[in-house]
Tab-separated table of C-alpha atoms and ligand atoms in Angstrom:
chain	number	residue	atom	x	y	z
S	135	MET	CA	38.429	-36.422	22.305
S	136	PRO	CA	39.684	-38.912	20.750
S	137	VAL	CA	39.414	-38.984	17.202
S	138	LYS	CA	37.921	-42.469	15.847
S	139	ARG	CA	40.027	-43.359	12.496
S	140	GLU	CA	38.287	-45.133	9.689
S	141	ASP	CA	40.792	-48.062	10.091
S	142	ASP	CA	39.040	-48.568	13.474
S	143	ILE	CA	35.588	-48.319	12.475
S	144	ALA	CA	34.078	-52.185	12.677
S	145	THR	CA	32.988	-53.482	9.197
S	146	THR	CA	30.622	-56.549	8.235
S	147	VAL	CA	30.058	-58.352	5.426
S	148	VAL	CA	25.838	-58.015	5.234
S	149	ASP	CA	26.249	-60.087	1.552
S	150	ARG	CA	28.664	-61.862	-0.334
S	151	VAL	CA	27.327	-63.100	-4.054
S	152	THR	CA	28.631	-64.556	-7.037
S	153	THR	CA	27.006	-63.612	-10.183
S	154	GLU	CA	27.635	-64.609	-13.908
S	155	ASN	CA	30.167	-60.953	-13.321
S	156	GLY	CA	32.152	-61.976	-10.586
S	157	GLU	CA	31.579	-61.538	-6.699
S	158	LEU	CA	29.872	-58.527	-5.289
S	159	VAL	CA	29.755	-57.787	-1.655
S	160	LEU	CA	27.591	-55.560	-0.099
S	161	ARG	CA	29.715	-54.282	3.129
S	162	CYS	CA	29.107	-52.336	6.141
S	163	VAL	CA	31.587	-49.533	8.263
S	164	GLY	CA	30.047	-48.266	10.872
S	165	SER	CA	26.983	-46.088	9.558
S	166	HIS	CA	28.062	-46.472	6.076
S	167	PHE	CA	27.452	-49.470	3.087
S	168	GLU	CA	30.016	-50.152	0.686
S	169	ILE	CA	29.679	-51.737	-2.834
S	170	ILE	CA	32.692	-54.100	-3.684
S	171	SER	CA	32.321	-55.695	-7.192
S	172	ASN	CA	35.224	-57.817	-8.209
S	173	GLY	CA	37.223	-56.456	-5.136
S	174	THR	CA	36.787	-52.962	-6.612
S	175	PHE	CA	35.444	-50.539	-4.756
S	176	LEU	CA	31.805	-49.157	-6.931
S	177	MET	CA	30.154	-47.613	-4.558
S	178	ASP	CA	29.495	-46.434	-1.381
S	179	THR	CA	26.065	-43.980	0.683
S	180	ARG	CA	28.359	-41.666	2.175
S	181	ASP	CA	27.797	-38.753	-0.335
S	182	GLY	CA	25.738	-38.639	-3.042
S	183	GLN	CA	26.038	-35.350	-4.250
S	184	SER	CA	27.660	-36.202	-7.570
S	185	GLU	CA	25.000	-39.040	-8.290
S	186	ARG	CA	22.193	-36.981	-7.526
S	187	LEU	CA	23.927	-33.811	-9.987
S	188	LEU	CA	23.666	-36.767	-12.743
S	189	VAL	CA	19.835	-36.650	-12.944
S	190	ASP	CA	19.411	-33.359	-11.851
S	191	ALA	CA	21.396	-32.043	-14.749
S	192	ALA	CA	20.078	-33.923	-16.628
S	193	VAL	CA	16.436	-34.104	-16.059
S	194	ASP	CA	17.033	-29.408	-15.832
S	195	ALA	CA	18.416	-29.668	-19.530
S	196	ALA	CA	15.500	-31.823	-20.527
S	197	ALA	CA	13.086	-29.982	-19.175
S	198	ASP	CA	14.127	-26.491	-20.322
S	199	ALA	CA	14.501	-28.183	-23.941
S	200	ALA	CA	11.024	-29.583	-24.006
S	201	GLY	CA	9.043	-27.441	-21.336
S	202	ALA	CA	7.636	-30.998	-21.021
S	203	ALA	CA	6.273	-32.261	-17.264
S	204	GLY	CA	6.253	-36.636	-17.857
S	205	LEU	CA	9.533	-37.069	-18.823
S	206	ARG	CA	10.830	-40.496	-19.374
S	207	VAL	CA	14.250	-41.045	-17.895
S	208	LEU	CA	16.450	-43.842	-17.760
S	209	ILE	CA	18.721	-44.654	-15.111
S	210	GLY	CA	21.928	-46.791	-15.694
S	211	GLY	CA	23.174	-48.452	-12.554
S	212	LEU	CA	20.794	-48.682	-9.760
S	213	GLY	CA	24.136	-48.605	-6.918
S	214	VAL	CA	23.068	-47.944	-3.402
S	215	GLY	CA	20.362	-45.580	-5.033
S	216	PHE	CA	21.362	-41.875	-5.174
S	217	SER	CA	20.281	-40.689	-8.769
S	218	LEU	CA	17.011	-43.018	-8.449
S	219	GLY	CA	16.102	-40.949	-5.741
S	220	ALA	CA	16.870	-37.959	-7.817
S	221	ALA	CA	15.097	-39.118	-10.195
S	222	VAL	CA	11.871	-39.420	-7.866
S	223	ALA	CA	12.034	-36.323	-6.185
S	224	ARG	CA	11.551	-34.693	-10.124
S	225	PRO	CA	8.131	-33.618	-10.547
S	226	GLU	CA	8.455	-33.302	-14.136
S	227	VAL	CA	9.765	-37.177	-14.562
S	228	GLY	CA	6.520	-39.316	-15.699
S	229	HIS	CA	8.593	-42.578	-15.977
S	230	ILE	CA	11.483	-43.874	-14.845
S	231	VAL	CA	13.212	-47.220	-16.021
S	232	VAL	CA	16.416	-48.972	-13.861
S	233	VAL	CA	18.612	-50.355	-15.605
S	234	GLU	CA	20.185	-52.994	-13.006
S	235	ARG	CA	22.950	-56.113	-13.962
S	236	GLU	CA	23.311	-57.680	-10.659
S	237	LEU	CA	20.273	-59.084	-8.526
S	238	PRO	CA	21.332	-59.039	-5.509
S	239	VAL	CA	21.878	-54.719	-5.865
S	240	ILE	CA	17.864	-54.827	-6.739
S	241	THR	CA	17.637	-56.968	-4.142
S	242	TRP	CA	19.336	-54.638	-1.151
S	243	GLN	CA	17.774	-51.692	-2.503
S	244	SER	CA	14.607	-53.823	-0.440
S	245	GLY	CA	16.844	-53.979	2.678
S	246	PRO	CA	19.254	-52.258	4.185
S	247	LEU	CA	19.835	-49.314	0.788
S	248	ALA	CA	16.234	-48.857	1.145
S	249	PRO	CA	16.669	-45.502	2.977
S	250	PHE	CA	19.687	-44.363	-0.282
S	251	SER	CA	16.917	-44.230	-2.409
S	252	ASP	CA	14.324	-42.654	0.122
S	253	HIS	CA	12.151	-45.934	-0.338
S	254	ALA	CA	11.769	-45.121	-4.327
S	255	PRO	CA	10.673	-48.181	-5.739
S	256	HIS	CA	7.297	-48.227	-4.111
S	257	ASP	CA	7.389	-45.151	-6.495
S	258	PRO	CA	4.343	-46.095	-8.965
S	259	ARG	CA	6.965	-44.478	-11.737
S	260	VAL	CA	9.602	-46.353	-11.025
S	261	GLU	CA	10.272	-49.778	-13.289
S	262	ILE	CA	13.183	-51.915	-12.314
S	263	ARG	CA	15.070	-54.257	-15.028
S	264	HIS	CA	17.245	-56.735	-14.506
S	265	THR	CA	19.031	-56.339	-17.451
S	266	ASP	CA	22.415	-55.309	-19.547
S	267	LEU	CA	22.506	-51.472	-20.151
S	268	VAL	CA	25.333	-52.050	-22.670
S	269	ALA	CA	23.078	-55.109	-24.778
S	270	TRP	CA	20.038	-52.887	-24.094
S	271	VAL	CA	21.889	-49.732	-25.649
S	272	HIS	CA	23.344	-51.732	-28.533
S	273	ALA	CA	19.708	-53.332	-29.451
S	274	ALA	CA	18.689	-50.082	-30.916
S	275	ALA	CA	21.848	-50.200	-33.606
S	276	ASP	CA	21.162	-49.680	-37.230
S	277	ASP	CA	19.759	-52.113	-39.225
S	278	ALA	CA	21.543	-53.011	-42.495
S	279	ALA	CA	20.061	-49.284	-44.248
S	280	GLY	CA	21.105	-47.755	-41.497
S	281	GLU	CA	17.489	-47.604	-39.907
S	282	VAL	CA	16.598	-46.980	-36.619
S	283	PRO	CA	14.756	-50.235	-35.718
S	284	SER	CA	10.989	-48.615	-35.618
S	285	GLY	CA	10.171	-50.393	-31.755
S	286	ALA	CA	13.132	-48.785	-30.047
S	287	GLU	CA	12.419	-47.090	-26.920
S	288	ARG	CA	13.494	-43.572	-26.247
S	289	PHE	CA	14.111	-41.087	-23.152
S	290	ASP	CA	14.059	-37.706	-22.733
S	291	VAL	CA	16.968	-38.256	-20.554
S	292	LEU	CA	19.474	-41.577	-19.975
S	293	CYS	CA	21.449	-41.257	-16.667
S	294	LEU	CA	24.437	-43.119	-17.105
S	295	ASP	CA	26.655	-44.649	-14.050
S	296	ILE	CA	27.413	-48.356	-14.619
S	297	ASP	CA	31.111	-47.964	-13.392
S	298	ASN	CA	33.995	-45.413	-12.000
S	299	GLY	CA	33.635	-43.463	-15.435
S	300	PRO	CA	34.646	-44.472	-19.089
S	301	ASP	CA	38.337	-44.777	-18.029
S	302	TRP	CA	38.021	-46.872	-15.604
S	303	THR	CA	34.738	-49.721	-16.346
S	304	VAL	CA	34.195	-52.610	-13.357
S	305	THR	CA	34.217	-55.376	-16.069
S	306	SER	CA	35.827	-55.199	-20.249
S	307	SER	CA	32.284	-55.837	-21.427
S	308	ASN	CA	30.915	-52.376	-20.677
S	309	ASP	CA	33.932	-50.724	-22.607
S	310	SER	CA	31.749	-50.404	-25.748
S	311	LEU	CA	29.430	-47.997	-24.112
S	312	TYR	CA	31.952	-45.295	-23.937
S	313	GLY	CA	33.032	-46.013	-28.077
S	314	ASP	CA	32.300	-44.290	-30.862
S	315	ALA	CA	29.652	-46.627	-31.774
S	316	GLY	CA	28.126	-47.336	-28.130
S	317	LEU	CA	27.897	-43.380	-28.332
S	318	ARG	CA	25.746	-42.886	-31.498
S	319	ALA	CA	23.880	-46.528	-30.143
S	320	LEU	CA	23.096	-43.880	-26.818
S	321	ARG	CA	21.964	-40.798	-28.887
S	322	ARG	CA	19.492	-43.302	-30.962
S	323	ARG	CA	17.872	-44.206	-27.401
S	324	LEU	CA	16.809	-40.197	-26.329
S	325	ARG	CA	14.203	-38.486	-28.277
S	326	PRO	CA	14.085	-35.383	-29.569
S	327	GLY	CA	15.573	-32.710	-26.989
S	328	GLY	CA	16.400	-35.811	-25.231
S	329	VAL	CA	19.921	-34.928	-22.924
S	330	LEU	CA	22.411	-37.890	-22.140
S	331	ALA	CA	24.508	-37.688	-18.972
S	332	VAL	CA	27.280	-39.722	-17.851
S	333	TRP	CA	28.686	-40.208	-14.913
S	334	SER	CA	32.702	-39.694	-13.759
S	335	ALA	CA	35.409	-40.532	-11.168
S	336	ALA	CA	38.132	-38.233	-12.613
S	337	ALA	CA	38.017	-35.986	-16.179
S	338	SER	CA	38.351	-37.595	-19.271
S	339	PRO	CA	39.329	-34.989	-22.370
S	340	ALA	CA	39.114	-38.302	-24.902
S	341	PHE	CA	35.935	-39.262	-23.533
S	342	ALA	CA	34.742	-35.931	-23.955
S	343	ALA	CA	36.148	-35.680	-27.187
S	344	ARG	CA	33.835	-38.608	-28.290
S	345	LEU	CA	30.801	-37.372	-27.054
S	346	ALA	CA	31.253	-33.702	-28.712
S	347	ALA	CA	31.960	-35.697	-32.305
S	348	VAL	CA	28.118	-37.185	-31.944
S	349	PHE	CA	26.355	-34.509	-29.989
S	350	ASP	CA	25.906	-31.242	-30.950
S	351	ASP	CA	26.476	-29.042	-27.021
S	352	VAL	CA	28.457	-31.147	-24.734
S	353	ARG	CA	29.687	-30.000	-21.215
S	354	ALA	CA	30.612	-30.798	-18.053
S	355	GLU	CA	30.426	-30.020	-14.183
S	356	GLU	CA	32.767	-31.291	-12.095
S	357	VAL	CA	31.415	-32.037	-8.045
S	358	PRO	CA	34.355	-31.799	-5.684
S	359	VAL	CA	34.710	-34.524	-3.560
S	360	ARG	CA	35.114	-35.202	0.642
S	361	VAL	CA	38.544	-37.272	-0.085
S	362	PRO	CA	41.548	-35.626	0.629
S	363	ARG	CA	43.358	-34.298	-2.630
S	364	GLY	CA	40.892	-36.166	-4.347
S	365	VAL	CA	40.272	-34.933	-7.819
S	366	PRO	CA	36.454	-33.729	-8.468
S	367	ASP	CA	33.814	-36.464	-10.000
S	368	VAL	CA	32.076	-34.868	-13.490
S	369	VAL	CA	29.261	-35.517	-14.849
S	370	TYR	CA	28.902	-35.399	-18.588
S	371	LEU	CA	25.998	-33.877	-20.333
S	372	ALA	CA	25.705	-34.236	-24.192
S	373	ARG	CA	22.377	-33.334	-26.511
E	698	SAM	C1	28.446	-46.650	-9.557
E	698	SAM	S1	27.339	-47.860	-9.334
E	698	SAM	C2	25.538	-46.528	-9.562
E	698	SAM	C3	25.683	-45.895	-8.376
E	698	SAM	C4	24.680	-44.552	-8.111
E	698	SAM	N1	24.373	-44.343	-9.392
E	698	SAM	C5	23.954	-44.381	-7.196
E	698	SAM	O1	23.550	-43.481	-6.842
E	698	SAM	O2	24.184	-45.430	-6.821
E	698	SAM	C6	27.257	-48.805	-10.304
E	698	SAM	C7	25.776	-50.179	-11.082
E	698	SAM	O3	25.696	-50.082	-11.637
E	698	SAM	C8	25.713	-52.130	-12.076
E	698	SAM	N2	26.457	-52.140	-13.804
E	698	SAM	C9	27.066	-52.441	-13.593
E	698	SAM	N3	27.462	-52.740	-14.918
E	698	SAM	C10	26.377	-52.673	-15.761
E	698	SAM	C11	25.899	-53.225	-16.964
E	698	SAM	N4	26.579	-53.470	-17.854
E	698	SAM	N5	24.377	-53.249	-17.415
E	698	SAM	C12	23.444	-52.676	-15.795
E	698	SAM	N6	24.088	-52.053	-14.541
E	698	SAM	C13	25.753	-52.387	-14.644
E	698	SAM	C14	26.261	-52.378	-10.720
E	698	SAM	O4	26.151	-52.898	-10.442
E	698	SAM	C15	26.292	-51.253	-9.930
E	698	SAM	O5	24.480	-51.423	-9.354
């Protein structure tokens, strides 16, 4: 039987929107969807293993530490919804805040991408915020006296997947999240015993070193990808 090559599979543009961050395209390739941001591949629906691990590994670690139910989880970057679906599937999770800066991505979750989060936005624990994660993180910066604002919102788990990784950001405005000040601001957003998880399309030794300078305990989990000769995805976990 002849094998159909990817190039032969029909591709249709489902939506094309220009936002303040540039052009965003949702396209359908056979039975799969792809999100393209300013011409760069951002996410697809083919394999969500590492995006789910991002949540599961962090929730496991936070639940071990806190022995807790009712964990507060933040997911940075909705994408196609794999990470959100993983969070909703965890009974230890009491509240999930999704921070997404692109309105079309939120809208697609009520349309063609709904199955990939298992229709998670309907779960009463889920709150989706249309805002910039980087701005939200830095809003918890120290004041002049080195104090964290008392009203700063904190989480047991922060799961970040807004880029292709710390070394391959989708817009330069995201770069600061992965630097020393960004990591310190992220630490301030964690409750005691809380866990930060960061997704990357490849290992980043420099980022791992910066994490280790800010957090006491850092580890990395690798997830092989299906692409021939592709390097593994990496989930960094820090507490
Ligand atoms: C790689 S996708 C996330 C994939 C997601 N983990 C999943 O399971 O599908 C990255 C998402 O982050 C969003 N994003 C990029 N920069 C952002 C920012 N500064 N603040 C909030 N969301 C952002 C993109 O619009 C996109 O939806």
